[in-house]
Every structure is written in structure tokens, then in C-alpha cells.
Coordinates of C-alpha atoms in Angstrom, one line a residue:
X12 CA -13.3 -21.3 -14.7
X13 CA -10.2 -21.2 -16.9
X14 CA -7.6 -24.0 -16.8
X15 CA -5.2 -21.5 -15.2
X16 CA -7.7 -20.8 -12.5
X17 CA -8.1 -24.5 -11.9
X18 CA -4.4 -25.0 -11.5
X19 CA -4.3 -22.1 -9.1
X20 CA -7.3 -23.4 -7.0
X21 CA -5.8 -26.9 -6.8
X22 CA -2.3 -25.7 -6.0
X23 CA -3.5 -23.4 -3.3
X24 CA -5.6 -26.1 -1.7
X25 CA -3.3 -29.1 -2.0
X26 CA 0.0 -27.3 -1.7
X27 CA 1.9 -29.7 -4.0
X28 CA 5.1 -27.8 -4.5
X29 CA 5.2 -28.6 -8.3
X30 CA 1.7 -27.3 -8.8
X31 CA 2.4 -24.2 -6.7
X32 CA 5.5 -23.4 -8.7
X33 CA 3.7 -24.0 -12.0
X34 CA 0.9 -21.7 -11.0
X35 CA 3.4 -19.0 -10.1
X36 CA 5.2 -19.3 -13.5
X37 CA 1.9 -19.2 -15.4
X38 CA 1.0 -15.9 -13.6
X39 CA 4.4 -14.5 -14.2
X40 CA 4.5 -15.4 -17.9
X41 CA 1.1 -13.8 -18.6
X42 CA 0.3 -13.6 -22.3
X43 CA 3.4 -15.5 -23.3
X44 CA 1.8 -18.9 -22.3
X45 CA -1.4 -20.8 -22.7
X46 CA -2.5 -23.4 -20.2
X47 CA -5.1 -26.2 -20.1
X48 CA -5.8 -29.3 -18.1
X49 CA -5.3 -32.5 -20.1
X50 CA -7.2 -34.6 -17.5
X51 CA -7.9 -34.8 -13.8
X52 CA -6.9 -37.6 -11.4
X53 CA -8.7 -38.6 -8.2
X54 CA -6.6 -39.5 -5.2
X55 CA -7.6 -39.6 -1.5
X56 CA -10.9 -37.9 -2.2
X57 CA -9.1 -35.1 -4.1
X58 CA -9.0 -34.2 -7.8
X59 CA -5.6 -33.2 -9.1
X60 CA -5.0 -31.5 -12.6
X61 CA -2.6 -32.7 -15.2
X62 CA -1.7 -29.3 -16.7
X63 CA -0.3 -28.6 -20.2
X64 CA 1.5 -25.3 -20.8
X65 CA 2.2 -24.1 -24.4
X66 CA 4.1 -21.1 -25.8
X67 CA 5.4 -20.0 -29.1
X68 CA 4.3 -20.4 -32.7
X69 CA 0.7 -21.4 -33.6
X70 CA 1.8 -22.5 -37.1
X71 CA 1.1 -26.3 -37.4
X72 CA 4.2 -26.6 -39.6
X73 CA 6.6 -25.0 -37.1
X74 CA 9.0 -27.3 -35.3
X75 CA 8.0 -28.2 -31.8
X76 CA 9.6 -29.5 -28.6
X77 CA 7.6 -31.2 -25.9
X78 CA 9.0 -31.5 -22.3
X79 CA 7.5 -34.1 -20.0
X80 CA 8.1 -34.9 -16.3
X81 CA 6.6 -36.7 -13.3
X82 CA 5.5 -39.8 -15.2
X83 CA 6.8 -41.7 -12.1
X84 CA 5.5 -40.0 -9.1
X85 CA 8.4 -41.0 -6.9
X86 CA 10.9 -39.3 -9.4
X87 CA 10.1 -35.8 -8.3
X88 CA 13.3 -34.4 -9.8
X89 CA 12.0 -35.1 -13.3
X90 CA 9.1 -32.7 -12.9
X91 CA 11.5 -30.2 -11.2
X92 CA 13.9 -30.2 -14.2
X93 CA 11.0 -29.4 -16.6
X94 CA 9.8 -26.6 -14.3
X95 CA 13.4 -25.3 -14.0
X96 CA 13.6 -24.9 -17.7
X97 CA 10.2 -23.3 -18.0
X98 CA 11.3 -20.9 -15.2
X99 CA 14.4 -20.0 -17.3
X100 CA 12.3 -19.2 -20.3
X101 CA 9.7 -17.2 -18.5
X102 CA 12.4 -15.1 -16.8
X103 CA 14.1 -14.4 -20.2
X104 CA 11.0 -13.5 -22.2
X105 CA 10.5 -9.8 -21.1
X106 CA 14.1 -8.9 -22.2
X107 CA 15.6 -11.6 -24.4
X108 CA 15.0 -10.6 -28.0
X109 CA 16.7 -13.8 -29.3
X110 CA 14.3 -15.9 -27.2
X111 CA 11.3 -13.9 -28.4
X112 CA 12.4 -14.3 -32.1
X113 CA 12.9 -18.1 -31.5
X114 CA 9.4 -18.5 -30.2
X115 CA 8.0 -16.8 -33.4
X116 CA 9.0 -20.0 -35.3
X117 CA 9.1 -22.7 -32.6
X118 CA 6.4 -24.2 -30.5
X119 CA 7.1 -25.4 -26.9
X120 CA 4.9 -27.7 -24.9
X121 CA 5.3 -28.4 -21.2
X122 CA 3.7 -31.3 -19.3
X123 CA 5.7 -31.2 -16.1
X124 CA 3.5 -33.4 -13.9
X125 CA 2.0 -36.4 -15.8
X126 CA 1.3 -38.4 -12.6
X127 CA 0.2 -36.0 -9.9
X128 CA -1.5 -38.8 -8.0
X129 CA 1.8 -40.7 -7.8
X130 CA 3.6 -37.6 -6.6
X131 CA 0.9 -37.1 -3.9
X132 CA 1.2 -40.7 -2.7
X133 CA 5.0 -40.9 -3.2
X134 CA 4.8 -43.9 -5.5
X135 CA 6.2 -44.8 -8.9
X136 CA 2.8 -45.9 -10.1
X137 CA -0.4 -43.9 -10.4
X138 CA -3.2 -44.2 -7.7
X139 CA -4.5 -47.3 -9.5
X140 CA -1.1 -49.0 -9.0
X141 CA -0.2 -48.8 -12.7
X142 CA 3.3 -48.0 -13.9
X143 CA 2.4 -45.5 -16.7
X144 CA 5.7 -46.1 -18.5
X145 CA 4.7 -49.8 -18.9
X146 CA 1.1 -49.0 -19.8
X147 CA 1.1 -48.9 -23.6
X148 CA -0.3 -52.0 -25.5
X149 CA 2.8 -53.3 -27.3
X150 CA 4.8 -56.3 -26.0
X151 CA 8.6 -56.5 -26.2
X152 CA 10.1 -58.7 -28.8
X153 CA 12.6 -60.7 -26.7
X154 CA 13.1 -61.4 -23.0
X155 CA 12.6 -58.6 -20.5
X156 CA 14.3 -58.5 -17.1
X157 CA 12.1 -59.8 -14.3
X158 CA 9.8 -57.2 -12.6
X159 CA 11.4 -54.0 -14.1
X160 CA 10.6 -54.9 -17.7
X161 CA 6.9 -54.5 -17.1
X162 CA 4.5 -57.2 -16.0
X163 CA 1.4 -57.6 -14.0
X164 CA 2.9 -58.3 -10.6
X165 CA 4.8 -55.2 -9.2
X166 CA 5.8 -52.8 -12.0
X167 CA 2.2 -53.3 -13.1
X168 CA 1.3 -52.7 -16.8
X169 CA -2.5 -52.6 -16.1
X170 CA -5.2 -55.1 -16.9
X171 CA -4.6 -57.0 -20.1
X172 CA -6.6 -55.6 -23.0
X173 CA -7.8 -52.6 -21.0
X174 CA -7.6 -49.0 -22.2
X175 CA -4.6 -47.0 -21.1
X176 CA -4.8 -45.1 -17.9
X177 CA -6.1 -41.6 -18.0
X178 CA -2.6 -40.1 -17.4
X179 CA -1.0 -42.2 -20.1
X180 CA -3.7 -41.4 -22.6
X181 CA -3.5 -37.7 -21.8
X182 CA 0.3 -37.8 -22.5
X183 CA -0.3 -39.6 -25.8
X184 CA -3.1 -37.1 -26.7
X185 CA -0.9 -34.1 -26.1
X186 CA 1.9 -35.6 -28.2
X187 CA -0.5 -36.4 -31.1
X188 CA -2.1 -33.0 -31.0
X189 CA 0.9 -30.9 -30.4
X190 CA 3.9 -32.7 -31.9
X191 CA 3.0 -35.4 -34.4
X192 CA 2.2 -34.4 -38.0
X193 CA 4.8 -31.5 -38.0
X194 CA 7.8 -31.8 -40.3
X195 CA 10.0 -31.9 -37.2
X196 CA 9.2 -32.5 -33.5
X197 CA 11.2 -33.6 -30.5
X198 CA 10.0 -34.9 -27.1
X199 CA 12.0 -35.1 -23.9
X200 CA 10.8 -37.2 -20.9
X201 CA 12.7 -36.5 -17.7
X202 CA 13.3 -39.4 -15.2
X203 CA 15.7 -40.5 -12.6
X204 CA 17.0 -44.1 -12.0
X205 CA 19.9 -46.2 -10.8
X206 CA 23.2 -45.6 -12.4
X207 CA 26.4 -43.5 -12.2
X208 CA 25.8 -41.7 -15.5
X209 CA 23.1 -39.4 -16.9
X210 CA 21.7 -41.2 -20.0
X211 CA 19.8 -40.0 -23.0
X212 CA 17.7 -42.9 -24.3
X213 CA 15.8 -43.2 -27.5
X214 CA 13.4 -46.0 -28.8
X215 CA 13.1 -48.8 -28.9
X216 CA 12.7 -50.3 -25.5
X217 CA 10.6 -53.1 -26.9
X218 CA 13.0 -54.5 -29.5
X219 CA 16.7 -54.5 -30.4
X220 CA 16.1 -53.3 -33.9
X221 CA 17.1 -49.7 -34.9
X222 CA 14.4 -47.1 -35.2
X223 CA 13.7 -45.5 -38.6
X224 CA 15.0 -42.1 -37.5
X225 CA 18.4 -43.6 -36.6
X226 CA 20.3 -41.2 -39.0
X227 CA 18.6 -38.2 -37.5
X228 CA 19.4 -39.3 -34.0
X229 CA 23.0 -39.9 -34.9
X230 CA 23.2 -36.4 -36.4
X231 CA 21.7 -35.0 -33.3
X232 CA 24.3 -36.8 -31.1
X233 CA 27.1 -35.5 -33.3
X234 CA 25.7 -31.9 -33.0
X235 CA 25.6 -32.3 -29.2
X236 CA 29.1 -33.7 -29.0
X237 CA 30.4 -30.8 -31.2
X238 CA 28.6 -28.0 -29.5
X239 CA 28.8 -29.2 -25.8
X240 CA 32.2 -30.9 -25.8
X241 CA 32.3 -31.7 -22.1
X242 CA 28.7 -32.8 -21.7
X243 CA 28.1 -35.7 -19.3
X244 CA 25.5 -37.7 -21.2
X245 CA 25.6 -41.3 -22.5
X246 CA 23.5 -41.1 -25.7
X247 CA 22.1 -44.6 -26.7
X248 CA 19.0 -46.7 -27.5
X249 CA 17.3 -48.0 -24.3
X250 CA 17.4 -51.5 -25.7
X251 CA 21.2 -51.6 -25.1
X252 CA 20.4 -51.8 -21.3
X253 CA 17.2 -53.8 -21.2
X254 CA 13.9 -54.5 -23.0
X255 CA 10.6 -53.5 -21.6
X256 CA 6.9 -54.0 -22.4
X257 CA 4.5 -51.2 -22.8
X258 CA 6.8 -48.2 -23.2
X259 CA 4.8 -45.1 -24.0
X260 CA 7.5 -43.6 -26.3
X261 CA 7.8 -46.8 -28.3
X262 CA 4.0 -46.7 -28.7
X263 CA 4.1 -43.1 -29.9
X264 CA 7.1 -43.6 -32.2
X265 CA 5.6 -46.6 -33.8
X266 CA 2.4 -44.7 -34.4
X267 CA 4.2 -41.6 -35.7
X268 CA 6.1 -43.7 -38.3
X269 CA 2.9 -45.3 -39.5
X270 CA 1.2 -41.9 -39.7
X271 CA 3.7 -40.0 -41.8
X272 CA 7.1 -41.5 -42.8
X273 CA 8.3 -38.1 -44.1
X274 CA 7.9 -36.3 -40.7
X275 CA 10.7 -36.6 -38.1
X276 CA 9.7 -37.3 -34.5
X277 CA 12.6 -37.8 -32.1
X278 CA 11.6 -39.0 -28.6
X279 CA 14.3 -38.8 -25.9
X280 CA 14.3 -39.9 -22.3
X281 CA 16.7 -38.2 -19.8
X282 CA 17.5 -40.9 -17.3
X283 CA 19.4 -39.0 -14.5
X284 CA 21.8 -41.3 -12.6
X285 CA 20.6 -41.3 -9.0
X286 CA 23.7 -43.3 -7.8
X287 CA 25.6 -40.0 -8.3
X288 CA 23.6 -38.5 -5.4
X289 CA 23.6 -41.6 -3.3
X290 CA 27.3 -42.0 -3.6
X291 CA 27.9 -38.5 -2.2
X292 CA 25.2 -38.9 0.5
X293 CA 25.0 -42.7 1.4
X294 CA 22.2 -41.9 4.0
X295 CA 19.9 -41.6 1.0
X296 CA 19.9 -45.4 0.7
X297 CA 17.6 -45.5 3.7
X298 CA 15.0 -43.2 2.1
X299 CA 12.8 -44.3 -0.8
X300 CA 12.7 -40.7 -1.9
X301 CA 16.4 -40.5 -1.6
X302 CA 16.9 -43.4 -4.0
X303 CA 15.5 -41.3 -6.8
X304 CA 16.0 -37.6 -5.8
X305 CA 18.8 -35.5 -4.5
X306 CA 17.8 -34.6 -0.9
X307 CA 20.4 -31.9 -0.1
X308 CA 19.4 -28.5 -1.3
X309 CA 22.7 -27.5 -3.0
X310 CA 22.9 -30.8 -4.8
X311 CA 19.4 -30.5 -6.1
X312 CA 20.2 -27.0 -7.3
X313 CA 23.3 -28.4 -9.1
X314 CA 21.2 -31.1 -10.8
X315 CA 18.7 -28.5 -12.0
X316 CA 21.4 -26.3 -13.4
X317 CA 23.2 -29.2 -15.0
X318 CA 20.4 -29.9 -17.5
X319 CA 19.3 -26.4 -18.5
X320 CA 22.0 -26.2 -21.1
X321 CA 21.0 -29.5 -22.7
X322 CA 17.4 -28.5 -22.9
X323 CA 18.3 -25.2 -24.4
X324 CA 20.5 -27.0 -26.9
X325 CA 17.5 -29.1 -28.0
X326 CA 15.2 -26.1 -28.6
X327 CA 18.0 -24.5 -30.7
X328 CA 18.5 -27.8 -32.6
X329 CA 14.7 -27.9 -33.3
X330 CA 14.7 -24.3 -34.5
X331 CA 17.5 -25.0 -36.9
X332 CA 16.6 -28.6 -37.8
X333 CA 16.7 -27.8 -41.6
X334 CA 20.4 -27.0 -41.3
X335 CA 21.6 -30.2 -39.7
X336 CA 19.1 -33.0 -40.6
X337 CA 21.0 -35.4 -43.0
X338 CA 19.7 -35.8 -46.5
X339 CA 20.4 -38.1 -49.4
X340 CA 23.9 -39.7 -49.3
X341 CA 24.7 -38.0 -46.0
X342 CA 21.7 -39.7 -44.4
X343 CA 22.9 -43.1 -45.5
X344 CA 26.4 -42.2 -44.2
X345 CA 24.8 -41.3 -40.8
X346 CA 22.8 -44.5 -40.8
X347 CA 25.9 -46.6 -41.3
X348 CA 27.8 -44.7 -38.7
X349 CA 24.9 -45.1 -36.2
X350 CA 24.7 -48.9 -36.9
X351 CA 28.4 -49.2 -36.3
X352 CA 28.2 -47.2 -33.1
X353 CA 25.0 -48.5 -31.5
X354 CA 24.1 -51.8 -33.3
X355 CA 27.4 -53.4 -34.4
X356 CA 25.8 -56.9 -34.5
X357 CA 23.1 -55.5 -36.8
X358 CA 25.5 -53.5 -39.0
X359 CA 27.5 -56.6 -39.7
X360 CA 24.5 -58.2 -41.3
X361 CA 23.7 -55.3 -43.6

């Protein structure tokens, strides 16, 4: 049985909407996509797949973009945003020559439902009670906020010294196999959380020191500001808000820098501000699902539309990375500008 058949079988039996939609898109895309199962997760006597969909160039030197969702099962909207963008691409492919040409030199990787067990149970954590985004081995350098920064009480990191959970390890394996080692790659992880703004976070979460790819991130932000003048995003390092233990993207970024300092790997987290939805529909305060997802249909549709343009921007930026990545003296200028903008206390010491 192929991975696509496994997705179909599981989706038909379990009727998880995300898996049903993914199966439909796989069938519609036909030869444009390849699909496999990164791992399976057992919950309530069932086995749920963690699917990976790839499309585009097979060249290992081609730039790549990975899109991830559903790391927290309760944040269903993250998986739906990834699927909405995949749906957009699949609908374009039969007629959009620009899209077809782009995929000749760009690889796209979709992992829309990292934590199907959490989605099935309606929980942030996986079926073992582990918060996957606190499951990597590194500790924060500095004080983390009580509970939300990752510990072994509620937002549970997992047993000390134990291997990562199957879902966490599957995400890391996909990133290492599909993204790392290329001259340029970019990852986007879609979440929702408290706040009145949509935020784009980048590492680190574990320390208040700037990441090595800070000039490239500043150049990407400048590109976004110039090409999408009225975008709603606050673009910043996660450490500006709080520190956290065990962040998966910190773990992968640290590993990528150690692996090849010449390659560029930019990991971004889309943190959709759920207070925007609660403010317009206060009744959502009385629903755990409503604290993290838009519950009214037209508002959900608006959220899905809102982020398509940004994800499309990122694939175009990846395709044209050689034209905007800073080099030489320009890279140092971008580094100084980034320090002044995001790390003024650090910039004053350099």
C-alpha cells in the first residue's frame, strides 16, 4: 500500500477534516506531488499518519521551502493555513505557467499535520502529554516564564534525557532530509496564540543572542516591507517576548549552523494573534477551541486568505534568493541595522 493510499484509508475511516482535505488535494494534484508517511501515531486504539507532501525540483542544490502546521493539536488553524496554501498551488498547476516554471527550480515540502493525535484529542500536547514545541533537548539560557516556557509540569517537555517524541523526531528528520544542506532553505511553522497582532518569529527562543543568519533575516524583512507595504506582521526574534526551553526550531537552527556555516537556513514561525478573533466574538472565551481558532465561518475564511499572499511571497523570495541575499559589505550593513532594530542592547556593546 502506498503512502497516498494510507492517507486515504485513514482519512476515510477517521474523518479528520484535515486528513480528508489532504487526501483530496493529493488526488487532485496527481503527478505534481509525492506523498509519504513520516511516522504513525497511536491514539484511542487508532493509528494516525503524519503525512509529508513534496513537489517541485529534485535537485539537492535547489532552494527549498518547508511549511509545517498542527504541531499543537489544539491550534487547528495552523494546519488549515498550510492546507489552504497547498490548495492554492494545486489549483494553479494545470494552467499557471509561471507556477510550473517556478517549481522546476524550487522544492516545496508540506507537513500540515505534525500532531494528529493532539488534533484528535483537542489538546495542545500529543497523546503522551508532551508539548512537541518544548521537546528538543536544549535548555534556555536565562529565566523562562512559569509554565509556558517549557517545564515538566503542564507544558510538558517530556522525560529528562529521553529521546524526542516520534512526531518531533519526524519533523526534525524531514527538515534534515529535505531542507538542510542546500545553499538556501526556509521553513515556516504555523501556530496561533494570544495577542492582537500576527507575528513572524525567528530563533532564538532559548537565548537573547542574535542568530548567525541575522543579516539574511533583516534583508528578508526589508524585502517583505517593500513588496507588501501594508502587511500586518510584526517580524521579530521570539526572545523579545519570552524565552523557552526545548524549541524545535532552535534545535534545528543550531544543528544547521554547526553542519554547514555557508548554507542559509531561515526558520520562521507564524504566530497568528487569536485575540483578534476573540475580540470580535467574545463568546469564544468560553470555548477552549475558540481561544486558538476562529469559530465563525466567514472569519476563518478571512484568516486563510490573509496569509496566502505572505506564503506566496516566501516561495518567490526563496526562488530569487541569489538576487537579495546580502554579501560582503552589504551583509555587514544589514547585520548592524538588524542589531539596532532588534537587539539595541547588544548593538551598543559591539
